[in-house]
PDB file of C-alpha atoms in Angstrom:
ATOM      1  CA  UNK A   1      19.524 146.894 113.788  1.00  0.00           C
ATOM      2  CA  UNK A   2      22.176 149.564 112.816  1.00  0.00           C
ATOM      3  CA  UNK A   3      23.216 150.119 109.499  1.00  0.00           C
ATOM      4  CA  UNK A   4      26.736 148.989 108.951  1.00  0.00           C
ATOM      5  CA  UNK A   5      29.189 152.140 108.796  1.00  0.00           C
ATOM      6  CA  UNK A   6      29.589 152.548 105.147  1.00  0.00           C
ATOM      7  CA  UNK A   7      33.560 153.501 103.903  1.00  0.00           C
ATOM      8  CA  UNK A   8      34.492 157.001 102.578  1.00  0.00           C
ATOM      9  CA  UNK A   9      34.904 157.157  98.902  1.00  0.00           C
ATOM     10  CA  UNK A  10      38.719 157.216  97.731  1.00  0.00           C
ATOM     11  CA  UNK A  11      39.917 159.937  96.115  1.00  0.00           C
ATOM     12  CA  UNK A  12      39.824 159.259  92.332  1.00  0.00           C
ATOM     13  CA  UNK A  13      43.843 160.398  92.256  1.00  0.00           C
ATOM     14  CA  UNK A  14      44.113 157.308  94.799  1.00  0.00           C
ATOM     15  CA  UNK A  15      42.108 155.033  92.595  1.00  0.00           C
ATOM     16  CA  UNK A  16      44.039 156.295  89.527  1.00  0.00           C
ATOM     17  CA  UNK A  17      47.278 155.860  91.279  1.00  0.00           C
ATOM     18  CA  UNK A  18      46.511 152.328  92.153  1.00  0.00           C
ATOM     19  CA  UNK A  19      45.424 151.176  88.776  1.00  0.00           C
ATOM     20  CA  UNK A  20      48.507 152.830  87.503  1.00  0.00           C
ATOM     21  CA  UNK A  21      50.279 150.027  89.462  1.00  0.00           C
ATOM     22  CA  UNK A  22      48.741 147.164  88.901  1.00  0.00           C
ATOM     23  CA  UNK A  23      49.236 147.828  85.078  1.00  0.00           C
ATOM     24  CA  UNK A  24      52.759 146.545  84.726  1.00  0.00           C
ATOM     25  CA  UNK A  25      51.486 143.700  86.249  1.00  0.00           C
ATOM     26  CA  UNK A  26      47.986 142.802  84.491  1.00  0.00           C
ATOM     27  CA  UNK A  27      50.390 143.534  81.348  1.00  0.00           C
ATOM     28  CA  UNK A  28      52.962 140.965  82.123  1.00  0.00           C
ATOM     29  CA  UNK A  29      50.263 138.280  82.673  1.00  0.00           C
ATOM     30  CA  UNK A  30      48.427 139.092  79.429  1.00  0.00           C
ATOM     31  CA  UNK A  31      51.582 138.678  77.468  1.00  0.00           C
ATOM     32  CA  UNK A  32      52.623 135.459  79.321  1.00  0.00           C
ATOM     33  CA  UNK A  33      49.166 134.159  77.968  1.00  0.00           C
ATOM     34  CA  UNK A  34      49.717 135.078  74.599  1.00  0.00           C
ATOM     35  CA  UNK A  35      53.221 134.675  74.022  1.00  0.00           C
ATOM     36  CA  UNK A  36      52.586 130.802  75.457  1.00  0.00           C
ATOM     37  CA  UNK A  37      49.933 130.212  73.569  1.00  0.00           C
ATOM     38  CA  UNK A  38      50.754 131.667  70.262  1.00  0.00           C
ATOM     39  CA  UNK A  39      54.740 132.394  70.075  1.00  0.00           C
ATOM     40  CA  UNK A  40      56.950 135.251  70.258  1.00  0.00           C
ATOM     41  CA  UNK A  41      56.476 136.059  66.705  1.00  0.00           C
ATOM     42  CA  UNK A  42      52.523 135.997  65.953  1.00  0.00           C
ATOM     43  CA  UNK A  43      51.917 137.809  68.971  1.00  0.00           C
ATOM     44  CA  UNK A  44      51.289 141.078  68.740  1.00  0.00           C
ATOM     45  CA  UNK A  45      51.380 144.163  71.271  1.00  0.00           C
ATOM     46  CA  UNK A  46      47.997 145.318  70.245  1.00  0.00           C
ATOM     47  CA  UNK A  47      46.506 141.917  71.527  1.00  0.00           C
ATOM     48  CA  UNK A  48      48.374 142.025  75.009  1.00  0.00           C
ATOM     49  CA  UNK A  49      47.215 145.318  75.468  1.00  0.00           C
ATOM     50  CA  UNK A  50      43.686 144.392  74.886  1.00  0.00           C
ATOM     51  CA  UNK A  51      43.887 141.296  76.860  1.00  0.00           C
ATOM     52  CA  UNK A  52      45.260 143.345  79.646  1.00  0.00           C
ATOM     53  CA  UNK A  53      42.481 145.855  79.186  1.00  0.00           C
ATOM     54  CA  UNK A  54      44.799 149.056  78.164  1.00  0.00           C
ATOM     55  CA  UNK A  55      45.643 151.442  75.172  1.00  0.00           C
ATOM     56  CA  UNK A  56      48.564 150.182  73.537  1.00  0.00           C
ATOM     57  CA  UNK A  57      50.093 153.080  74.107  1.00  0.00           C
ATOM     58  CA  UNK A  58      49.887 152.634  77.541  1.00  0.00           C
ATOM     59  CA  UNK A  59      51.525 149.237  76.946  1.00  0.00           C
ATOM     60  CA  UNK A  60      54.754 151.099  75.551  1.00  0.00           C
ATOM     61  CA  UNK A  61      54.760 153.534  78.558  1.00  0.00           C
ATOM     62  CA  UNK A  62      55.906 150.593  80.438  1.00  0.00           C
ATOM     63  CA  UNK A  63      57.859 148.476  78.016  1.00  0.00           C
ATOM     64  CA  UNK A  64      58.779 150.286  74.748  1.00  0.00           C
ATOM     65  CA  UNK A  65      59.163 147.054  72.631  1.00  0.00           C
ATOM     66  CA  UNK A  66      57.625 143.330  72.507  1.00  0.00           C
ATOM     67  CA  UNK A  67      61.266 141.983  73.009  1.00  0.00           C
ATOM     68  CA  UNK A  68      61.452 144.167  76.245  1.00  0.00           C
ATOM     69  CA  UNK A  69      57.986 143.258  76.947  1.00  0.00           C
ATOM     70  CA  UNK A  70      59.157 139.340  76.674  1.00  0.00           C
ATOM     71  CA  UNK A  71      62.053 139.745  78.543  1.00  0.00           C
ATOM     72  CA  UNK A  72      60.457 141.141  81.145  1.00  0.00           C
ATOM     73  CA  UNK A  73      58.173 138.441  81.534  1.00  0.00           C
ATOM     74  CA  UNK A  74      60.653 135.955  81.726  1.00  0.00           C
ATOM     75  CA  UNK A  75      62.201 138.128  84.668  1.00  0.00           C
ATOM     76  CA  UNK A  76      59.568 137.697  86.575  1.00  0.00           C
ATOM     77  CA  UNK A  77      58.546 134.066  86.001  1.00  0.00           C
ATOM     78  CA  UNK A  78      61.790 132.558  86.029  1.00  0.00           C
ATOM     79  CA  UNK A  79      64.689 134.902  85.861  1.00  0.00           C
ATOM     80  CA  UNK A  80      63.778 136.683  88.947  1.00  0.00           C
ATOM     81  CA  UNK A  81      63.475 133.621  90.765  1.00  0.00           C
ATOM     82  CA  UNK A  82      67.284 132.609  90.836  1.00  0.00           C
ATOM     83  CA  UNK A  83      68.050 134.981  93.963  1.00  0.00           C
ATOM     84  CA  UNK A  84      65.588 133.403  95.960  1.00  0.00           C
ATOM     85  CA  UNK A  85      67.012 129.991  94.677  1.00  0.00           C
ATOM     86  CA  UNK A  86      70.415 130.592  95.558  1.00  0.00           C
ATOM     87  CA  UNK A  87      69.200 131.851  98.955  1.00  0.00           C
ATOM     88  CA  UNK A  88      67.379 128.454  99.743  1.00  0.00           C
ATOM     89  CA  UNK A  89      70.443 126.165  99.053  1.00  0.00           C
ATOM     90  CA  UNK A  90      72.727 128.420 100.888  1.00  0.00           C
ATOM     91  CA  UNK A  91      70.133 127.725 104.317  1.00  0.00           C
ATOM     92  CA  UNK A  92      69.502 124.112 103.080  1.00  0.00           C
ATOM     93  CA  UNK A  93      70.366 121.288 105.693  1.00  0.00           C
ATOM     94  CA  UNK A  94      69.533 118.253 104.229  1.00  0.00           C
ATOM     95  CA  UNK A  95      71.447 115.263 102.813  1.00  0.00           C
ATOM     96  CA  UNK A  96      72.079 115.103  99.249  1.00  0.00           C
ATOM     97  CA  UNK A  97      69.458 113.143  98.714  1.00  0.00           C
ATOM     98  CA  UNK A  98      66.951 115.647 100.187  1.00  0.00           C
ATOM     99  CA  UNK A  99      67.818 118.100  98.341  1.00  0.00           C
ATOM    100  CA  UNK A 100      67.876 116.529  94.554  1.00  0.00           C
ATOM    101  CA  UNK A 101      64.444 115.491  95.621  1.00  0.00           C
ATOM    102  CA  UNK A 102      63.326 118.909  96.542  1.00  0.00           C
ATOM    103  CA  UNK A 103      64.581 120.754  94.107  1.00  0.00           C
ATOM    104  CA  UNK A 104      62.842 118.510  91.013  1.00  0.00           C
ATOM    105  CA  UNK A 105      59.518 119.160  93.463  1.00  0.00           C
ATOM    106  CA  UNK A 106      60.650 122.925  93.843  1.00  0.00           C
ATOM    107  CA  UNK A 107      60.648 123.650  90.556  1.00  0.00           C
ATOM    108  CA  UNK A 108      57.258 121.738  89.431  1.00  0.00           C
ATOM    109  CA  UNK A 109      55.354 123.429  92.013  1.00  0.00           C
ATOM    110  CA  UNK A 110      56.889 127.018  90.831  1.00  0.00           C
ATOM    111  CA  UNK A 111      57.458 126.583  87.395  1.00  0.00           C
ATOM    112  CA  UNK A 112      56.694 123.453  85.607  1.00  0.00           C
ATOM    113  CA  UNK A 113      53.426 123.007  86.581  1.00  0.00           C
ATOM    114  CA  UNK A 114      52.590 126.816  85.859  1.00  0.00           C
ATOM    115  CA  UNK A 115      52.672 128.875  82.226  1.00  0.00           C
ATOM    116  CA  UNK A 116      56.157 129.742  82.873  1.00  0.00           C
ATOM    117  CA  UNK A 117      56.823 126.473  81.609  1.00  0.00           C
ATOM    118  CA  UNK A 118      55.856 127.103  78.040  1.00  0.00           C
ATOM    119  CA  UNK A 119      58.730 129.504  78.176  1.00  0.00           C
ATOM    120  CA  UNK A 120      61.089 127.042  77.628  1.00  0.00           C
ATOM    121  CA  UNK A 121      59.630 125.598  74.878  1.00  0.00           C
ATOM    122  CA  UNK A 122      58.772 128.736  73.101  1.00  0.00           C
ATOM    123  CA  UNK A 123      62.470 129.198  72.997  1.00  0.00           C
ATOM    124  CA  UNK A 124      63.002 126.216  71.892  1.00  0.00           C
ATOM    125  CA  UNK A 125      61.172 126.663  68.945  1.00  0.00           C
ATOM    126  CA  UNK A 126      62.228 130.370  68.434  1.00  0.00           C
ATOM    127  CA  UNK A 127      65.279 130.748  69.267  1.00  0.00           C
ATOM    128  CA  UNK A 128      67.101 130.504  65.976  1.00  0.00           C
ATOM    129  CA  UNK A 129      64.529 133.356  64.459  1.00  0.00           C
ATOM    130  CA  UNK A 130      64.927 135.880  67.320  1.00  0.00           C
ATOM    131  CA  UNK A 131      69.368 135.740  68.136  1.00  0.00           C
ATOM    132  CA  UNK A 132      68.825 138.633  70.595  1.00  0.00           C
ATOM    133  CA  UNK A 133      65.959 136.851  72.277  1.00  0.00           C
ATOM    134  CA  UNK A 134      68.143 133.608  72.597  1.00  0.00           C
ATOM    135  CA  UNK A 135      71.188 135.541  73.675  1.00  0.00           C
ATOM    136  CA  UNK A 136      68.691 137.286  76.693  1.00  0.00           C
ATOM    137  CA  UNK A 137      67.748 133.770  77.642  1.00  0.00           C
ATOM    138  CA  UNK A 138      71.278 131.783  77.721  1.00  0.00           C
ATOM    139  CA  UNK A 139      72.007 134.518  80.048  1.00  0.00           C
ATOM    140  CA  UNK A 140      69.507 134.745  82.495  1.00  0.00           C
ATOM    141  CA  UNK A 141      67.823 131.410  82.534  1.00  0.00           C
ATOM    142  CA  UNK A 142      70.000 128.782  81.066  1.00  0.00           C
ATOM    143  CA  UNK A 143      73.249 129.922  82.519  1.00  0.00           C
ATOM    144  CA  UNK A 144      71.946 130.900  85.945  1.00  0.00           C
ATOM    145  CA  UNK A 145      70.404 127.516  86.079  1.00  0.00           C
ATOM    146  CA  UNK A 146      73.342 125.403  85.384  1.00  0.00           C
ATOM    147  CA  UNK A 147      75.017 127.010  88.091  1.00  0.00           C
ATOM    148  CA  UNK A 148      72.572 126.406  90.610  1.00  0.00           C
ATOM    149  CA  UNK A 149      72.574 122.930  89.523  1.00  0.00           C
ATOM    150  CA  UNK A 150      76.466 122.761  89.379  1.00  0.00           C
ATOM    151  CA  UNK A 151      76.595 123.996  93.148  1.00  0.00           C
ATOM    152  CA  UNK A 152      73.910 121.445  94.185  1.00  0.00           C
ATOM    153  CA  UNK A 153      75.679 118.570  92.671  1.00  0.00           C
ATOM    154  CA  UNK A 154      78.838 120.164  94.357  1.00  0.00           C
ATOM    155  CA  UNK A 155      78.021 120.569  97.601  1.00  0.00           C
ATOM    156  CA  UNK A 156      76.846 117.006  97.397  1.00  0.00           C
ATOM    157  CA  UNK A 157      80.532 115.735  96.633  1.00  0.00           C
ATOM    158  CA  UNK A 158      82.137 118.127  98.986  1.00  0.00           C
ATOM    159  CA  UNK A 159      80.292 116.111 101.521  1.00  0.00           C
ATOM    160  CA  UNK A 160      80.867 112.844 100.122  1.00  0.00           C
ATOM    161  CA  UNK A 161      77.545 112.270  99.658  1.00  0.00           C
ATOM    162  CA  UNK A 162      77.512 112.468  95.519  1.00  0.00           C
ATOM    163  CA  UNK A 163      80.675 110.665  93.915  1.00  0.00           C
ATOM    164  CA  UNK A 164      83.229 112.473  92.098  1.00  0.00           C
ATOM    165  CA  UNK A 165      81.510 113.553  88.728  1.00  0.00           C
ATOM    166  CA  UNK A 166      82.364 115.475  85.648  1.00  0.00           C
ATOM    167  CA  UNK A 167      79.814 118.313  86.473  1.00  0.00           C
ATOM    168  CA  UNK A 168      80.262 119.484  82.409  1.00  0.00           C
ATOM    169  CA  UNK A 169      77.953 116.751  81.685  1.00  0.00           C
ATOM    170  CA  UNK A 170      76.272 115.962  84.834  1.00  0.00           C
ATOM    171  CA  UNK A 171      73.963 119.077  84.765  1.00  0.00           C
ATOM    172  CA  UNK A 172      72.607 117.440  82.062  1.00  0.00           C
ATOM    173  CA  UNK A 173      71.507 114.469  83.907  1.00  0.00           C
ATOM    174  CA  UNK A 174      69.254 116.006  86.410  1.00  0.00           C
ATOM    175  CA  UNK A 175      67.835 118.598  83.389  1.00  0.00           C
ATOM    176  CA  UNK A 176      66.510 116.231  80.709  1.00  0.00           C
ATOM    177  CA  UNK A 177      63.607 114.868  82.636  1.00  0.00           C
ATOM    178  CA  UNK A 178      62.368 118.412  83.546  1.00  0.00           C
ATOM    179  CA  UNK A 179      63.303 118.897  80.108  1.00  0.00           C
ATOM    180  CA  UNK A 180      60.961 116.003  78.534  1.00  0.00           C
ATOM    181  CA  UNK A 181      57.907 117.625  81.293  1.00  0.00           C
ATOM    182  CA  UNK A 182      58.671 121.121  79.920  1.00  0.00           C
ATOM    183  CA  UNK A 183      58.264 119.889  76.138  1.00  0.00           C
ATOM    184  CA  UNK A 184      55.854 117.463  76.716  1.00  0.00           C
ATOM    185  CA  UNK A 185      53.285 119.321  78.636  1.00  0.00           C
ATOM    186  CA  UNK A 186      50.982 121.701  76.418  1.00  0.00           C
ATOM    187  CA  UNK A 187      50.405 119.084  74.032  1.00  0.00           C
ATOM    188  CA  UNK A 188      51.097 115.622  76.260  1.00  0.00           C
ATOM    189  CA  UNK A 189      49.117 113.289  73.961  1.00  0.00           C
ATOM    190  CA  UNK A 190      51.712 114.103  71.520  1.00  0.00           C
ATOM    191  CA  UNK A 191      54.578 112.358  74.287  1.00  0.00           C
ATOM    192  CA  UNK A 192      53.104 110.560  76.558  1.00  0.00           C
ATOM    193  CA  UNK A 193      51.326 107.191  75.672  1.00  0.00           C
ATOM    194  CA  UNK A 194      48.091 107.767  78.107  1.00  0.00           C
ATOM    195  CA  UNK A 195      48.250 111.183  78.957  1.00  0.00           C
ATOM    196  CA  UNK A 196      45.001 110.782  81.305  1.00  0.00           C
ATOM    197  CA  UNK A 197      46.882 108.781  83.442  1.00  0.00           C
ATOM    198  CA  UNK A 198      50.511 110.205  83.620  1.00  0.00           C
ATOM    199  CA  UNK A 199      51.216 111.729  87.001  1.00  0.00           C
ATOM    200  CA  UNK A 200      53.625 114.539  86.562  1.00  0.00           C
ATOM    201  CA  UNK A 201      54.326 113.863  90.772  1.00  0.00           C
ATOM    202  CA  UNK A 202      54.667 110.594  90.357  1.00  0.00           C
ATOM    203  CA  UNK A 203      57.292 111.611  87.503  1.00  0.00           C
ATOM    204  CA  UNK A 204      58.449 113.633  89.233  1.00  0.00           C
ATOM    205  CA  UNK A 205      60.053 111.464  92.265  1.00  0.00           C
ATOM    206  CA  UNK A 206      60.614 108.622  89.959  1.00  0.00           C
ATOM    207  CA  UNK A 207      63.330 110.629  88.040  1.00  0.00           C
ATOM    208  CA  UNK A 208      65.005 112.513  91.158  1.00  0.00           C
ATOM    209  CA  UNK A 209      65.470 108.938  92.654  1.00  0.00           C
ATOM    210  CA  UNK A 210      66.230 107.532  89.286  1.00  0.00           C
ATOM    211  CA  UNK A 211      69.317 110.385  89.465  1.00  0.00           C
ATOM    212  CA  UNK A 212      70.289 109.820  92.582  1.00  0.00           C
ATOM    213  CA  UNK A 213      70.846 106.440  91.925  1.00  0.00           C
ATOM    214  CA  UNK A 214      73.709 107.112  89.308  1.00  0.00           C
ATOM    215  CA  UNK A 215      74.561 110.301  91.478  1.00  0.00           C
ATOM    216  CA  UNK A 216      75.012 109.040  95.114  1.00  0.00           C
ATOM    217  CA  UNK A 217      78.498 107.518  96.110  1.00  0.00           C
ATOM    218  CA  UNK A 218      78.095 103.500  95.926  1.00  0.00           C
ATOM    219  CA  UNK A 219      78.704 101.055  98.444  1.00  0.00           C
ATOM    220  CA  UNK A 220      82.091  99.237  97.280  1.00  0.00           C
TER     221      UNK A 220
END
């Protein structure tokens, strides 16, 4: 039998080149780890650098501070993901309905069921320590979200599917129960009764039809 052809080696400049860009990468990754599982204050660069198997000055070639280094990590977890968001309602042609229910699927499948989540929480904790942190976050996480949400449950009247509602306060309807799975999550037994045999899912669609409920116009 022949012998399989075998590949020509790559240039080591082409190796080199290609490790170079995976590094931002393996670097963002490592510091989602840490920061979600220790904090944005007891984690240290020298640890994602190591995690991410680099020099830390290799880690500062790419992100010349831990608050840049964090802030780029919520870019790309969350933050980035608004754009594609805002892209997917625009092209959505579903009820009302449909859509509520999507988007509390939507965003456990890409966020809440993921390590972005402890994000959220880590800010929750932090915030009042790290101002400039906060500030970053209110601007491109909280405030981009409450728009999205504001247009969702606007469209919705504009069709006269949703009932006329004081969108100030109704935001706040559909976020506390991703809220309560964002909190609850890294340490459930702490919320949640019988953690074993909690369904996020199942939570999931029981509180985007519990919304809708109080959301959808009602039969007079």
């Amino acid at each position: 039998m022949n012998a399989l052809p075998t590949l020509p080696d790559q240039p080591e400049a082409t190796r080199r080149g290609r490790r170079k860009e995976a590094r931002p990468g393996e670097l963002l990754d490592a510091a989602l780890d840490l920061f979600v599982e220790k904090g944005f204050a007891a984690t240290r660069v020298e640890e994602v650098a190591a995690r991410a198997g680099v020099s830390k000055g290799t880690l500062f070639l790419y992100f010349p501070s831990k608050e840049e280094l964090f802030k780029a990590v919520v870019r790309k977890n969350i933050a980035g993901r608004f754009a594609e968001w805002d892209l997917e309602l625009e092209a959505y042609e579903g009820t009302s309905s449909e859509l509520v229910q999507y988007c509390f699927q939507t965003w456990w499948e890409r966020v809440g069921s993921t390590k972005a989540a402890g994000l959220g929480k880590l800010m929750l904790s932090e915030a009042n320590n790290f101002p400039e942190i906060a500030d970053f976050y209110r601007r491109e996480v909280i405030e981009p979200g409450h728009r999205l949400i504001r247009r969702i449950l606007q469209r919705g009247m504009d069709r006269g599917e949703l009932r006329p509602l004081d969108l100030d306060h109704a935001v706040y309807c559909v976020l506390a129960p991703l809220m309560f799975l964002t909190i609850s999550q890294p340490s459930p037994s702490l919320c949640i009764l019988d953690p074993e045999r909690f369904s996020p899912e199942k939570y999931i669609r029981l509180q985007a039809d519990n919304v809708l409920q109080g959301l959808c116009v009602r039969p007079t």
